[in-house]
mmCIF file of C-alpha atoms in Angstrom:
data_model
loop_
_atom_site.group_PDB
_atom_site.id
_atom_site.type_symbol
_atom_site.label_atom_id
_atom_site.label_comp_id
_atom_site.label_asym_id
_atom_site.label_seq_id
_atom_site.Cartn_x
_atom_site.Cartn_y
_atom_site.Cartn_z
ATOM 1 C CA MET A 1 85.062 128.850 140.642
ATOM 2 C CA LYS A 2 83.097 132.284 140.454
ATOM 3 C CA ARG A 3 82.203 131.516 136.908
ATOM 4 C CA GLY A 4 80.993 127.922 137.816
ATOM 5 C CA PHE A 5 79.007 129.169 140.632
ATOM 6 C CA GLY A 6 77.319 131.721 138.761
ATOM 7 C CA LEU A 7 76.409 128.943 136.210
ATOM 8 C CA ILE A 8 74.803 127.079 138.990
ATOM 9 C CA ILE A 9 72.882 130.081 140.249
ATOM 10 C CA GLY A 10 71.634 130.925 136.741
ATOM 11 C CA LEU A 11 70.506 127.174 136.129
ATOM 12 C CA MET A 12 68.669 127.156 139.751
ATOM 13 C CA ALA A 13 66.959 130.473 138.627
ATOM 14 C CA CYS A 14 65.873 129.050 135.373
ATOM 15 C CA VAL A 15 64.349 125.889 137.024
ATOM 16 C CA ALA A 16 62.638 127.867 139.583
ATOM 17 C CA MET A 17 61.043 130.027 136.819
ATOM 18 C CA MET A 18 60.154 126.958 134.792
ATOM 19 C CA GLY A 19 58.567 125.339 138.053
ATOM 20 C CA GLN A 20 56.120 128.515 138.182
ATOM 21 C CA ILE A 21 54.613 128.053 134.821
ATOM 22 C CA ARG A 22 51.142 127.145 135.215
ATOM 23 C CA GLY A 23 47.822 127.029 133.155
ATOM 24 C CA ASN A 24 47.025 129.092 130.051
ATOM 25 C CA SER A 25 46.146 132.402 128.998
ATOM 26 C CA VAL A 26 43.085 131.123 126.982
ATOM 27 C CA VAL A 27 40.705 128.970 128.982
ATOM 28 C CA VAL A 28 37.589 127.367 127.384
ATOM 29 C CA THR A 29 34.679 126.438 130.002
ATOM 30 C CA VAL A 30 31.869 124.445 129.306
ATOM 31 C CA GLU A 31 29.330 124.799 132.299
ATOM 32 C CA PRO A 32 26.066 122.962 132.979
ATOM 33 C CA ASP A 33 22.988 124.735 134.698
ATOM 34 C CA HIS A 34 22.854 122.296 137.531
ATOM 35 C CA GLN A 35 25.644 122.893 140.042
ATOM 36 C CA ASP A 36 25.930 119.120 140.595
ATOM 37 C CA TRP A 37 25.898 118.202 136.820
ATOM 38 C CA ARG A 38 23.168 115.786 137.366
ATOM 39 C CA TYR A 39 19.803 115.501 135.545
ATOM 40 C CA ASN A 40 16.932 113.168 135.252
ATOM 41 C CA THR A 41 16.420 111.413 132.078
ATOM 42 C CA GLY A 42 14.077 113.312 129.649
ATOM 43 C CA GLU A 43 15.178 116.695 131.433
ATOM 44 C CA LYS A 44 17.170 119.213 129.331
ATOM 45 C CA ALA A 45 20.592 120.310 130.124
ATOM 46 C CA THR A 46 21.682 123.769 129.242
ATOM 47 C CA TYR A 47 25.537 124.128 128.513
ATOM 48 C CA THR A 48 27.263 127.612 128.491
ATOM 49 C CA ILE A 49 30.451 127.869 126.495
ATOM 50 C CA GLU A 50 32.805 130.799 127.048
ATOM 51 C CA VAL A 51 36.190 131.324 125.722
ATOM 52 C CA ARG A 52 38.289 133.789 127.874
ATOM 53 C CA GLN A 53 41.778 135.101 127.581
ATOM 54 C CA GLU A 54 43.303 136.494 130.757
ATOM 55 C CA GLY A 55 39.682 136.295 132.273
ATOM 56 C CA THR A 56 38.220 138.340 129.622
ATOM 57 C CA LEU A 57 35.730 137.097 126.933
ATOM 58 C CA LEU A 58 37.117 136.962 123.486
ATOM 59 C CA LYS A 59 35.199 138.112 120.542
ATOM 60 C CA ASN A 60 35.009 136.480 117.108
ATOM 61 C CA VAL A 61 36.679 133.117 118.136
ATOM 62 C CA ALA A 62 36.125 130.123 116.069
ATOM 63 C CA VAL A 63 35.356 126.892 117.613
ATOM 64 C CA ASP A 64 34.452 123.391 116.847
ATOM 65 C CA TYR A 65 32.081 121.403 119.055
ATOM 66 C CA ALA A 66 30.674 117.817 119.336
ATOM 67 C CA MET A 67 27.780 116.740 121.603
ATOM 68 C CA GLY A 68 25.937 113.611 122.474
ATOM 69 C CA PRO A 69 26.211 110.560 124.375
ATOM 70 C CA GLU A 70 29.820 109.998 125.613
ATOM 71 C CA MET A 71 31.775 108.104 122.920
ATOM 72 C CA TYR A 72 29.096 108.339 120.637
ATOM 73 C CA GLN A 73 28.568 112.041 119.884
ATOM 74 C CA ASP A 74 26.240 112.529 117.017
ATOM 75 C CA VAL A 75 26.348 116.332 116.560
ATOM 76 C CA LYS A 76 29.640 118.151 115.178
ATOM 77 C CA LYS A 77 29.753 121.423 114.223
ATOM 78 C CA SER A 78 31.852 124.752 113.685
ATOM 79 C CA THR A 79 31.084 128.178 114.458
ATOM 80 C CA VAL A 80 32.387 131.573 115.321
ATOM 81 C CA LEU A 81 31.436 133.084 118.868
ATOM 82 C CA LYS A 82 30.836 136.819 118.161
ATOM 83 C CA ASP A 83 30.995 137.744 121.865
ATOM 84 C CA GLY A 84 32.857 134.729 123.190
ATOM 85 C CA THR A 85 29.946 132.757 124.518
ATOM 86 C CA LEU A 86 27.380 130.100 123.264
ATOM 87 C CA LYS A 87 24.595 128.088 124.717
ATOM 88 C CA LEU A 88 23.915 124.460 123.621
ATOM 89 C CA THR A 89 21.099 122.014 124.990
ATOM 90 C CA GLY A 90 21.318 118.229 125.276
ATOM 91 C CA THR A 91 19.124 115.425 126.879
ATOM 92 C CA MET A 92 19.105 111.706 127.231
ATOM 93 C CA LYS A 93 16.212 109.392 127.372
ATOM 94 C CA GLN A 94 18.070 106.622 128.934
ATOM 95 C CA PRO A 95 20.572 106.937 131.945
ATOM 96 C CA GLY A 96 24.009 107.985 130.862
ATOM 97 C CA PHE A 97 26.338 110.988 130.183
ATOM 98 C CA TYR A 98 25.456 113.534 127.625
ATOM 99 C CA ARG A 99 29.052 115.212 126.820
ATOM 100 C CA VAL A 100 29.888 118.343 125.048
ATOM 101 C CA ASP A 101 33.551 119.039 123.765
ATOM 102 C CA VAL A 102 34.626 122.525 122.418
ATOM 103 C CA THR A 103 37.906 123.317 120.889
ATOM 104 C CA ALA A 104 38.753 126.944 120.343
ATOM 105 C CA HIS A 105 41.152 128.210 117.775
ATOM 106 C CA VAL A 106 43.150 131.146 119.057
ATOM 107 C CA GLY A 107 46.359 132.509 117.857
ATOM 108 C CA GLY A 108 47.174 129.331 115.732
ATOM 109 C CA LYS A 109 46.821 127.113 118.947
ATOM 110 C CA ASP A 110 43.792 124.807 119.961
ATOM 111 C CA TYR A 111 42.302 125.120 123.448
ATOM 112 C CA LYS A 112 39.804 122.456 124.911
ATOM 113 C CA GLY A 113 37.110 122.254 127.369
ATOM 114 C CA ALA A 114 34.371 119.734 128.093
ATOM 115 C CA CYS A 115 31.206 118.878 130.212
ATOM 116 C CA GLY A 116 29.870 115.631 130.736
ATOM 117 C CA ALA A 117 26.430 115.869 132.238
ATOM 118 C CA ALA A 118 24.973 112.710 134.077
ATOM 119 C CA PHE A 119 21.453 111.888 133.349
ATOM 120 C CA SER A 120 19.957 109.527 136.246
ATOM 121 C CA PRO A 121 23.372 107.952 136.742
ATOM 122 C CA GLU A 122 22.137 106.120 139.818
ATOM 123 C CA LYS A 123 20.117 103.761 137.420
ATOM 124 C CA LEU A 124 23.157 102.984 135.343
ATOM 125 C CA GLN A 125 23.738 98.974 135.261
ATOM 126 C CA PRO A 126 26.643 97.233 133.519
ATOM 127 C CA SER A 127 26.116 94.917 130.597
ATOM 128 C CA THR A 128 28.904 92.443 131.566
ATOM 129 C CA VAL A 129 27.775 88.913 132.425
ATOM 130 C CA MET A 130 29.586 87.179 135.170
ATOM 131 C CA PRO A 131 30.724 83.702 133.977
ATOM 132 C CA LYS A 132 29.161 80.831 136.285
ATOM 133 C CA ASP A 133 32.823 79.723 137.295
ATOM 134 C CA PHE A 134 34.197 83.280 137.560
ATOM 135 C CA GLU A 135 34.881 82.940 141.302
ATOM 136 C CA ALA A 136 35.857 79.299 141.032
ATOM 137 C CA PHE A 137 38.469 80.142 138.316
ATOM 138 C CA TRP A 138 40.015 82.896 140.422
ATOM 139 C CA GLN A 139 40.143 80.857 143.603
ATOM 140 C CA LYS A 140 41.716 77.775 141.801
ATOM 141 C CA SER A 141 44.450 80.222 140.317
ATOM 142 C CA ILE A 142 45.164 81.635 143.730
ATOM 143 C CA ALA A 143 45.370 78.180 145.185
ATOM 144 C CA ASP A 144 47.787 77.215 142.473
ATOM 145 C CA ALA A 145 49.958 80.045 142.783
ATOM 146 C CA ARG A 146 50.139 79.461 146.499
ATOM 147 C CA ASN A 147 51.732 76.141 145.862
ATOM 148 C CA THR A 148 54.912 78.154 145.049
ATOM 149 C CA ALA A 149 56.754 79.525 148.153
ATOM 150 C CA LEU A 150 56.972 83.350 148.285
ATOM 151 C CA GLU A 151 60.917 83.097 148.719
ATOM 152 C CA PRO A 152 60.981 86.910 149.502
ATOM 153 C CA THR A 153 63.946 89.012 149.051
ATOM 154 C CA LYS A 154 64.138 92.260 151.077
ATOM 155 C CA ARG A 155 66.832 95.147 150.716
ATOM 156 C CA LEU A 156 66.939 98.293 152.694
ATOM 157 C CA LEU A 157 67.091 101.681 150.939
ATOM 158 C CA PRO A 158 68.994 104.057 153.384
ATOM 159 C CA GLU A 159 68.624 106.953 151.141
ATOM 160 C CA ARG A 160 64.962 106.913 151.380
ATOM 161 C CA CYS A 161 64.496 106.047 154.893
ATOM 162 C CA THR A 162 63.430 108.750 157.510
ATOM 163 C CA LYS A 163 63.328 108.803 161.271
ATOM 164 C CA ASP A 164 60.158 107.477 161.203
ATOM 165 C CA VAL A 165 60.014 105.011 158.390
ATOM 166 C CA ASN A 166 62.233 102.152 157.202
ATOM 167 C CA VAL A 167 61.817 101.789 153.255
ATOM 168 C CA TYR A 168 62.794 98.812 151.558
ATOM 169 C CA GLU A 169 62.801 97.049 147.853
ATOM 170 C CA VAL A 170 61.087 93.745 148.505
ATOM 171 C CA SER A 171 60.225 90.881 146.055
ATOM 172 C CA PHE A 172 58.504 87.507 146.114
ATOM 173 C CA GLN A 173 57.424 84.949 144.007
ATOM 174 C CA ASN A 174 54.149 85.260 142.204
ATOM 175 C CA GLU A 175 52.189 82.387 140.387
ATOM 176 C CA SER A 176 54.972 80.063 139.529
ATOM 177 C CA TRP A 177 58.688 79.545 140.186
ATOM 178 C CA GLY A 178 60.846 82.658 138.875
ATOM 179 C CA SER A 179 57.950 84.813 138.399
ATOM 180 C CA ARG A 180 58.275 87.781 140.870
ATOM 181 C CA THR A 181 56.635 90.830 141.899
ATOM 182 C CA TYR A 182 58.613 93.712 143.206
ATOM 183 C CA GLY A 183 57.741 96.706 145.402
ATOM 184 C CA ILE A 184 58.580 99.071 147.775
ATOM 185 C CA LEU A 185 57.833 98.353 151.403
ATOM 186 C CA CYS A 186 57.549 101.241 154.305
ATOM 187 C CA VAL A 187 57.420 100.234 157.739
ATOM 188 C CA PRO A 188 56.988 102.511 160.537
ATOM 189 C CA VAL A 189 60.359 102.285 162.852
ATOM 190 C CA ARG A 190 58.642 102.395 166.136
ATOM 191 C CA GLU A 191 58.062 98.667 167.261
ATOM 192 C CA GLY A 192 54.398 97.555 167.120
ATOM 193 C CA ARG A 193 51.642 95.890 165.015
ATOM 194 C CA TYR A 194 50.094 98.032 162.334
ATOM 195 C CA PRO A 195 47.414 98.031 159.600
ATOM 196 C CA ALA A 196 48.522 97.847 156.064
ATOM 197 C CA LEU A 197 47.841 99.569 152.825
ATOM 198 C CA LEU A 198 48.377 97.795 149.315
ATOM 199 C CA ARG A 199 48.909 100.267 146.600
ATOM 200 C CA VAL A 200 48.406 98.996 143.025
ATOM 201 C CA PRO A 201 49.659 100.861 140.106
ATOM 202 C CA GLY A 202 48.158 102.683 137.230
ATOM 203 C CA ALA A 203 48.950 101.556 133.588
ATOM 204 C CA GLY A 204 52.464 101.956 132.245
ATOM 205 C CA VAL A 205 56.246 100.994 133.133
ATOM 206 C CA ARG A 206 57.849 102.893 135.782
ATOM 207 C CA PRO A 207 60.011 102.909 138.981
ATOM 208 C CA TYR A 208 58.121 103.517 142.110
ATOM 209 C CA GLY A 209 59.056 105.527 145.272
ATOM 210 C CA GLY A 210 56.904 103.926 147.889
ATOM 211 C CA ASP A 211 54.263 105.581 150.205
ATOM 212 C CA ILE A 212 56.316 107.047 153.012
ATOM 213 C CA TYR A 213 53.739 109.595 154.180
ATOM 214 C CA THR A 214 51.107 107.102 155.159
ATOM 215 C CA ALA A 215 53.886 104.836 156.688
ATOM 216 C CA SER A 216 54.847 107.850 158.856
ATOM 217 C CA GLN A 217 51.119 107.947 160.133
ATOM 218 C CA GLY A 218 51.430 104.495 161.382
ATOM 219 C CA VAL A 219 50.545 102.237 158.538
ATOM 220 C CA ILE A 220 52.546 99.441 156.643
ATOM 221 C CA THR A 221 52.558 100.467 153.055
ATOM 222 C CA LEU A 222 53.554 98.134 149.981
ATOM 223 C CA GLU A 223 53.619 99.888 146.658
ATOM 224 C CA ILE A 224 53.744 97.043 144.007
ATOM 225 C CA GLY A 225 55.016 97.047 140.229
ATOM 226 C CA ILE A 226 53.137 94.580 137.958
ATOM 227 C CA HIS A 227 55.714 93.632 135.397
ATOM 228 C CA GLY A 228 58.096 91.394 137.241
ATOM 229 C CA VAL A 229 61.061 93.542 137.204
ATOM 230 C CA PRO A 230 62.835 95.624 139.936
ATOM 231 C CA VAL A 231 61.211 98.977 140.673
ATOM 232 C CA THR A 232 64.307 100.981 141.471
ATOM 233 C CA MET A 233 66.283 101.167 138.135
ATOM 234 C CA GLU A 234 66.835 104.057 135.914
ATOM 235 C CA GLN A 235 63.979 105.443 134.065
ATOM 236 C CA HIS A 236 65.340 104.990 130.571
ATOM 237 C CA ILE A 237 65.301 101.220 131.250
ATOM 238 C CA TYR A 238 61.376 101.326 131.778
ATOM 239 C CA ASP A 239 61.079 103.561 128.703
ATOM 240 C CA GLU A 240 62.852 101.160 126.696
ATOM 241 C CA MET A 241 60.508 98.232 127.952
ATOM 242 C CA ASN A 242 57.315 100.504 127.617
ATOM 243 C CA ASN A 243 58.181 101.183 123.852
ATOM 244 C CA GLY A 244 59.470 97.491 123.290
ATOM 245 C CA PRO A 245 58.620 94.219 124.891
ATOM 246 C CA LEU A 246 55.758 95.731 127.066
ATOM 247 C CA LYS A 247 54.279 98.019 124.526
ATOM 248 C CA CYS A 248 50.391 97.648 124.812
ATOM 249 C CA TYR A 249 50.747 94.831 127.340
ATOM 250 C CA TRP A 250 47.077 95.075 128.300
ATOM 251 C CA GLU A 251 46.497 93.298 124.973
ATOM 252 C CA PHE A 252 48.540 90.333 125.341
ATOM 253 C CA ASN A 253 46.920 86.935 125.078
ATOM 254 C CA MET A 254 43.343 88.416 125.153
ATOM 255 C CA ASP A 255 41.999 85.068 124.004
ATOM 256 C CA ASN A 256 43.298 82.858 126.845
ATOM 257 C CA ARG A 257 42.009 83.422 130.104
ATOM 258 C CA GLU A 258 44.873 81.555 131.995
ATOM 259 C CA LYS A 259 47.576 83.397 130.100
ATOM 260 C CA HIS A 260 46.017 86.871 129.808
ATOM 261 C CA TYR A 261 48.570 89.586 130.890
ATOM 262 C CA TYR A 262 46.544 90.483 133.654
ATOM 263 C CA HIS A 263 46.140 87.069 135.204
ATOM 264 C CA HIS A 264 49.700 87.084 136.856
ATOM 265 C CA VAL A 265 49.194 90.817 137.833
ATOM 266 C CA ILE A 266 45.838 90.131 139.552
ATOM 267 C CA ILE A 267 47.577 86.973 141.191
ATOM 268 C CA GLY A 268 50.459 89.240 142.287
ATOM 269 C CA CYS A 269 48.119 91.481 144.168
ATOM 270 C CA ILE A 270 46.782 88.680 146.212
ATOM 271 C CA ARG A 271 50.412 87.397 146.922
ATOM 272 C CA ALA A 272 51.273 90.794 147.872
ATOM 273 C CA MET A 273 48.749 90.563 150.611
ATOM 274 C CA ASP A 274 50.456 87.077 151.535
ATOM 275 C CA TYR A 275 53.659 88.889 151.740
ATOM 276 C CA ILE A 276 52.111 91.525 154.138
ATOM 277 C CA GLU A 277 50.609 88.808 156.248
ATOM 278 C CA GLN A 278 53.656 86.791 156.594
ATOM 279 C CA TYR A 279 56.678 89.095 156.587
ATOM 280 C CA THR A 280 55.648 92.372 157.962
ATOM 281 C CA PRO A 281 54.322 93.463 161.551
ATOM 282 C CA TRP A 282 50.629 93.623 160.149
ATOM 283 C CA ASN A 283 47.976 93.458 163.003
ATOM 284 C CA GLY A 284 45.833 91.200 161.170
ATOM 285 C CA LYS A 285 42.906 93.334 161.427
ATOM 286 C CA LYS A 286 42.653 96.051 159.079
ATOM 287 C CA ALA A 287 43.998 96.342 155.529
ATOM 288 C CA ALA A 288 43.318 98.411 152.458
ATOM 289 C CA VAL A 289 43.989 98.659 148.856
ATOM 290 C CA THR A 290 43.752 101.583 146.557
ATOM 291 C CA GLY A 291 44.999 102.656 142.881
ATOM 292 C CA SER A 292 43.667 104.815 140.197
ATOM 293 C CA SER A 293 42.747 103.995 136.573
ATOM 294 C CA GLN A 294 44.547 100.565 136.017
ATOM 295 C CA GLY A 295 45.055 100.447 139.678
ATOM 296 C CA GLY A 296 41.548 101.146 140.265
ATOM 297 C CA PHE A 297 40.640 98.065 138.531
ATOM 298 C CA LEU A 298 43.334 96.404 140.483
ATOM 299 C CA THR A 299 41.518 97.812 143.690
ATOM 300 C CA LEU A 300 38.338 96.017 142.727
ATOM 301 C CA ALA A 301 39.978 92.802 141.933
ATOM 302 C CA THR A 302 41.984 92.581 145.257
ATOM 303 C CA ALA A 303 39.018 93.672 147.139
ATOM 304 C CA GLY A 304 36.743 91.271 145.441
ATOM 305 C CA LEU A 305 39.056 88.176 145.674
ATOM 306 C CA ASP A 306 40.450 88.735 149.182
ATOM 307 C CA LYS A 307 38.523 89.303 152.343
ATOM 308 C CA ARG A 308 41.786 90.300 154.261
ATOM 309 C CA ILE A 309 40.823 93.680 152.654
ATOM 310 C CA THR A 310 38.674 95.659 155.130
ATOM 311 C CA SER A 311 38.571 98.994 152.976
ATOM 312 C CA TYR A 312 39.277 99.821 149.446
ATOM 313 C CA ALA A 313 39.395 103.147 147.250
ATOM 314 C CA PRO A 314 39.313 102.957 143.476
ATOM 315 C CA VAL A 315 39.888 106.117 141.640
ATOM 316 C CA HIS A 316 38.484 106.353 138.126
ATOM 317 C CA ALA A 317 38.813 102.563 137.826
ATOM 318 C CA ALA A 318 39.652 101.287 134.286
ATOM 319 C CA LEU A 319 38.810 97.801 132.587
ATOM 320 C CA CYS A 320 35.099 97.966 133.817
ATOM 321 C CA ASP A 321 32.167 96.867 131.342
ATOM 322 C CA HIS A 322 34.174 95.799 128.206
ATOM 323 C CA THR A 323 31.057 94.807 126.469
ATOM 324 C CA ASN A 324 28.932 98.091 126.865
ATOM 325 C CA TRP A 325 29.686 98.962 123.410
ATOM 326 C CA GLN A 326 27.186 96.470 122.439
ATOM 327 C CA ASN A 327 24.522 98.583 123.740
ATOM 328 C CA GLY A 328 25.763 101.647 121.864
ATOM 329 C CA ALA A 329 27.248 103.146 125.106
ATOM 330 C CA ALA A 330 30.579 103.952 126.498
ATOM 331 C CA CYS A 331 32.886 101.007 127.584
ATOM 332 C CA GLY A 332 35.930 101.003 129.965
ATOM 333 C CA TRP A 333 39.551 101.743 129.016
ATOM 334 C CA PRO A 334 41.293 100.184 127.045
ATOM 335 C CA HIS A 335 38.101 100.258 125.034
ATOM 336 C CA TYR A 336 38.944 96.796 123.680
ATOM 337 C CA PHE A 337 36.018 96.119 121.298
ATOM 338 C CA TYR A 338 34.876 99.672 120.665
ATOM 339 C CA TRP A 339 36.636 100.455 117.311
ATOM 340 C CA ASN A 340 35.751 97.398 115.551
ATOM 341 C CA LYS A 341 32.679 96.354 117.396
ATOM 342 C CA GLY A 342 34.269 93.062 118.470
ATOM 343 C CA LYS A 343 34.201 91.823 114.802
ATOM 344 C CA GLY A 344 36.073 88.334 114.830
ATOM 345 C CA GLN A 345 36.854 88.600 118.556
ATOM 346 C CA GLU A 346 34.249 86.327 120.119
ATOM 347 C CA LYS A 347 36.908 84.586 122.106
ATOM 348 C CA GLN A 348 38.464 87.804 123.352
ATOM 349 C CA ILE A 349 35.031 88.919 124.368
ATOM 350 C CA GLU A 350 34.378 85.806 126.306
ATOM 351 C CA VAL A 351 37.785 85.828 128.153
ATOM 352 C CA SER A 352 37.136 89.755 128.984
ATOM 353 C CA ARG A 353 34.561 88.906 131.425
ATOM 354 C CA TYR A 354 37.174 87.204 133.682
ATOM 355 C CA TYR A 355 38.923 90.327 133.508
ATOM 356 C CA ASP A 356 36.377 92.977 133.913
ATOM 357 C CA GLY A 357 36.374 95.176 136.916
ATOM 358 C CA VAL A 358 32.560 94.901 137.282
ATOM 359 C CA ASN A 359 32.494 91.086 138.045
ATOM 360 C CA PHE A 360 35.218 91.684 140.824
ATOM 361 C CA ALA A 361 32.818 94.301 142.299
ATOM 362 C CA ARG A 362 30.210 92.069 142.394
ATOM 363 C CA LEU A 363 32.318 89.907 144.920
ATOM 364 C CA ILE A 364 32.748 92.709 147.330
ATOM 365 C CA ASP A 365 30.894 92.130 150.480
ATOM 366 C CA GLY A 366 29.333 93.842 153.528
ATOM 367 C CA ASN A 367 32.380 93.761 155.595
ATOM 368 C CA GLN A 368 34.277 95.889 153.013
ATOM 369 C CA LYS A 369 34.015 99.650 153.011
ATOM 370 C CA GLY A 370 34.497 101.454 149.654
ATOM 371 C CA TRP A 371 35.304 104.937 148.588
ATOM 372 C CA PHE A 372 34.887 105.803 144.796
ATOM 373 C CA SER A 373 35.831 108.821 142.859
ATOM 374 C CA PHE A 374 36.073 110.121 139.433
ATOM 375 C CA GLY A 375 35.501 112.879 136.894
ATOM 376 C CA TYR A 376 32.615 113.435 134.602
ATOM 377 C CA ASN A 377 34.902 114.851 132.117
ATOM 378 C CA ASP A 378 37.174 111.719 131.933
ATOM 379 C CA ASP A 379 37.685 110.675 128.346
ATOM 380 C CA VAL A 380 39.838 107.603 129.217
ATOM 381 C CA VAL A 381 37.597 106.150 131.862
ATOM 382 C CA PRO A 382 34.139 106.955 130.898
ATOM 383 C CA PRO A 383 32.062 108.027 133.960
ATOM 384 C CA THR A 384 29.097 105.752 132.449
ATOM 385 C CA THR A 385 31.350 102.792 133.397
ATOM 386 C CA ALA A 386 32.427 104.296 136.741
ATOM 387 C CA TRP A 387 29.036 104.994 137.902
ATOM 388 C CA ALA A 388 27.649 101.321 136.724
ATOM 389 C CA THR A 389 30.453 99.730 138.540
ATOM 390 C CA TYR A 390 29.738 101.672 141.741
ATOM 391 C CA ASN A 391 26.023 100.875 141.390
ATOM 392 C CA THR A 392 27.071 97.163 141.347
ATOM 393 C CA VAL A 393 28.677 97.038 144.742
ATOM 394 C CA LYS A 394 26.241 95.709 147.368
ATOM 395 C CA GLY A 395 28.592 96.545 150.550
ATOM 396 C CA PRO A 396 29.049 99.846 152.326
ATOM 397 C CA LYS A 397 30.413 102.592 149.982
ATOM 398 C CA GLU A 398 30.735 106.219 149.616
ATOM 399 C CA LEU A 399 30.811 108.136 146.126
ATOM 400 C CA SER A 400 32.739 111.496 145.928
ATOM 401 C CA PRO A 401 32.713 112.665 142.175
ATOM 402 C CA TYR A 402 34.784 115.592 141.117
ATOM 403 C CA GLN A 403 33.119 116.442 138.143
ATOM 404 C CA ALA A 404 35.344 118.804 136.339
ATOM 405 C CA THR A 405 38.276 116.445 136.376
ATOM 406 C CA TRP A 406 39.505 114.416 133.444
ATOM 407 C CA HIS A 407 41.765 111.527 133.871
ATOM 408 C CA TYR A 408 43.473 113.355 136.405
ATOM 409 C CA TRP A 409 43.057 114.283 140.297
ATOM 410 C CA HIS A 410 42.387 117.770 141.856
ATOM 411 C CA GLN A 411 44.283 118.412 144.910
ATOM 412 C CA GLU A 412 41.113 118.310 147.028
ATOM 413 C CA GLN A 413 40.250 114.921 145.783
ATOM 414 C CA TRP A 414 43.745 113.723 146.609
ATOM 415 C CA ASP A 415 43.439 115.187 150.144
ATOM 416 C CA GLU A 416 39.980 113.455 150.818
ATOM 417 C CA TRP A 417 41.125 110.138 149.364
ATOM 418 C CA GLU A 418 44.112 110.263 151.828
ATOM 419 C CA ALA A 419 41.969 111.276 154.804
ATOM 420 C CA TRP A 420 39.455 108.506 154.128
ATOM 421 C CA LEU A 421 42.006 105.658 153.953
ATOM 422 C CA LEU A 422 43.791 106.952 157.121
ATOM 423 C CA GLU A 423 40.275 107.050 158.819
ATOM 424 C CA THR A 424 39.192 103.603 157.893
ATOM 425 C CA LEU A 425 42.696 102.115 158.812
ATOM 426 C CA LYS A 426 43.157 103.866 162.327
#
């Protein structure tokens, strides 16, 4: 017994120590000379590169760097920083982002830093064209789906419930019989009518825990999956699907607008709002939708198509401005046509316009409030597309960039996002 107890204590100590590992000894910074990272077109930006170890400048460190318009960098060089610093300059004649990437080689390892400076980003405009029947196509798709009854299921998850929140796994039919959407529903315990928040997911295949915190603040929350499978299974099942039948699902049926993978996904978001309206104590007044990356795209799609949404918050929204490569400029994840310049993909390019976040953003109206956030260093969702999408929206909107972030959040960004949603809902 003593031996077993000692083993447990030892393991706990190891886990505690592992949990405290944070950051790197070597840090590469790329700093612009404007604090807000913004410049006017034609203006010159100066970037200061530093490589430090334990806060001290490293001498004689070898670096590779690339610089130019994001995704189209045309300068690539290698050099040695004798005193650990380097200054570079860049400019743009057209609105966009001029990006500098630096890789330092220290002790046999690579350490990276970057800076994407914005040049007149408020003037960026998307390239994608809205099909004349765009809205009609989607409204018909929604109407057709509603011919199928929701037939919901609801299962209490007592191990996740708190004194303030009841937590359930729910499901409902999506666009046809047998096609279901699953999610985690969190409802305040106290009797009453509440605002609602729909949370839509980033790319991938995974289980979900539900938004218990927001529900504890007096908001119904529904976090949905998009793949038509339960969201409470063991992780290895999702890993097997992600590496098997759902690998690169975002490329499925790209040449067919009715069978495109994101068709049932978008319809599932609207049906989730139907579920909230019909089967929860929603107050019928305030409803929000939010998500990041793929979820940012689904946020735009839901807000654009469903006027029950009164506020929306996309964070580094993917799947925006697919055709911007035609202008030699950065296009949104998953960069469908970037690598081969769309050769032989005329049909896919045509269909992509029905699945472009920009075109959904064009449907958002003045009764819906928006909060946008993204990073200037994001190399998955280019800020070129994020800014152009933001510029497209005609309704009330706020922009809160966190320039130094890549495709992740800063804690302050998360806290601001959460506070904004609660404020708009309550």
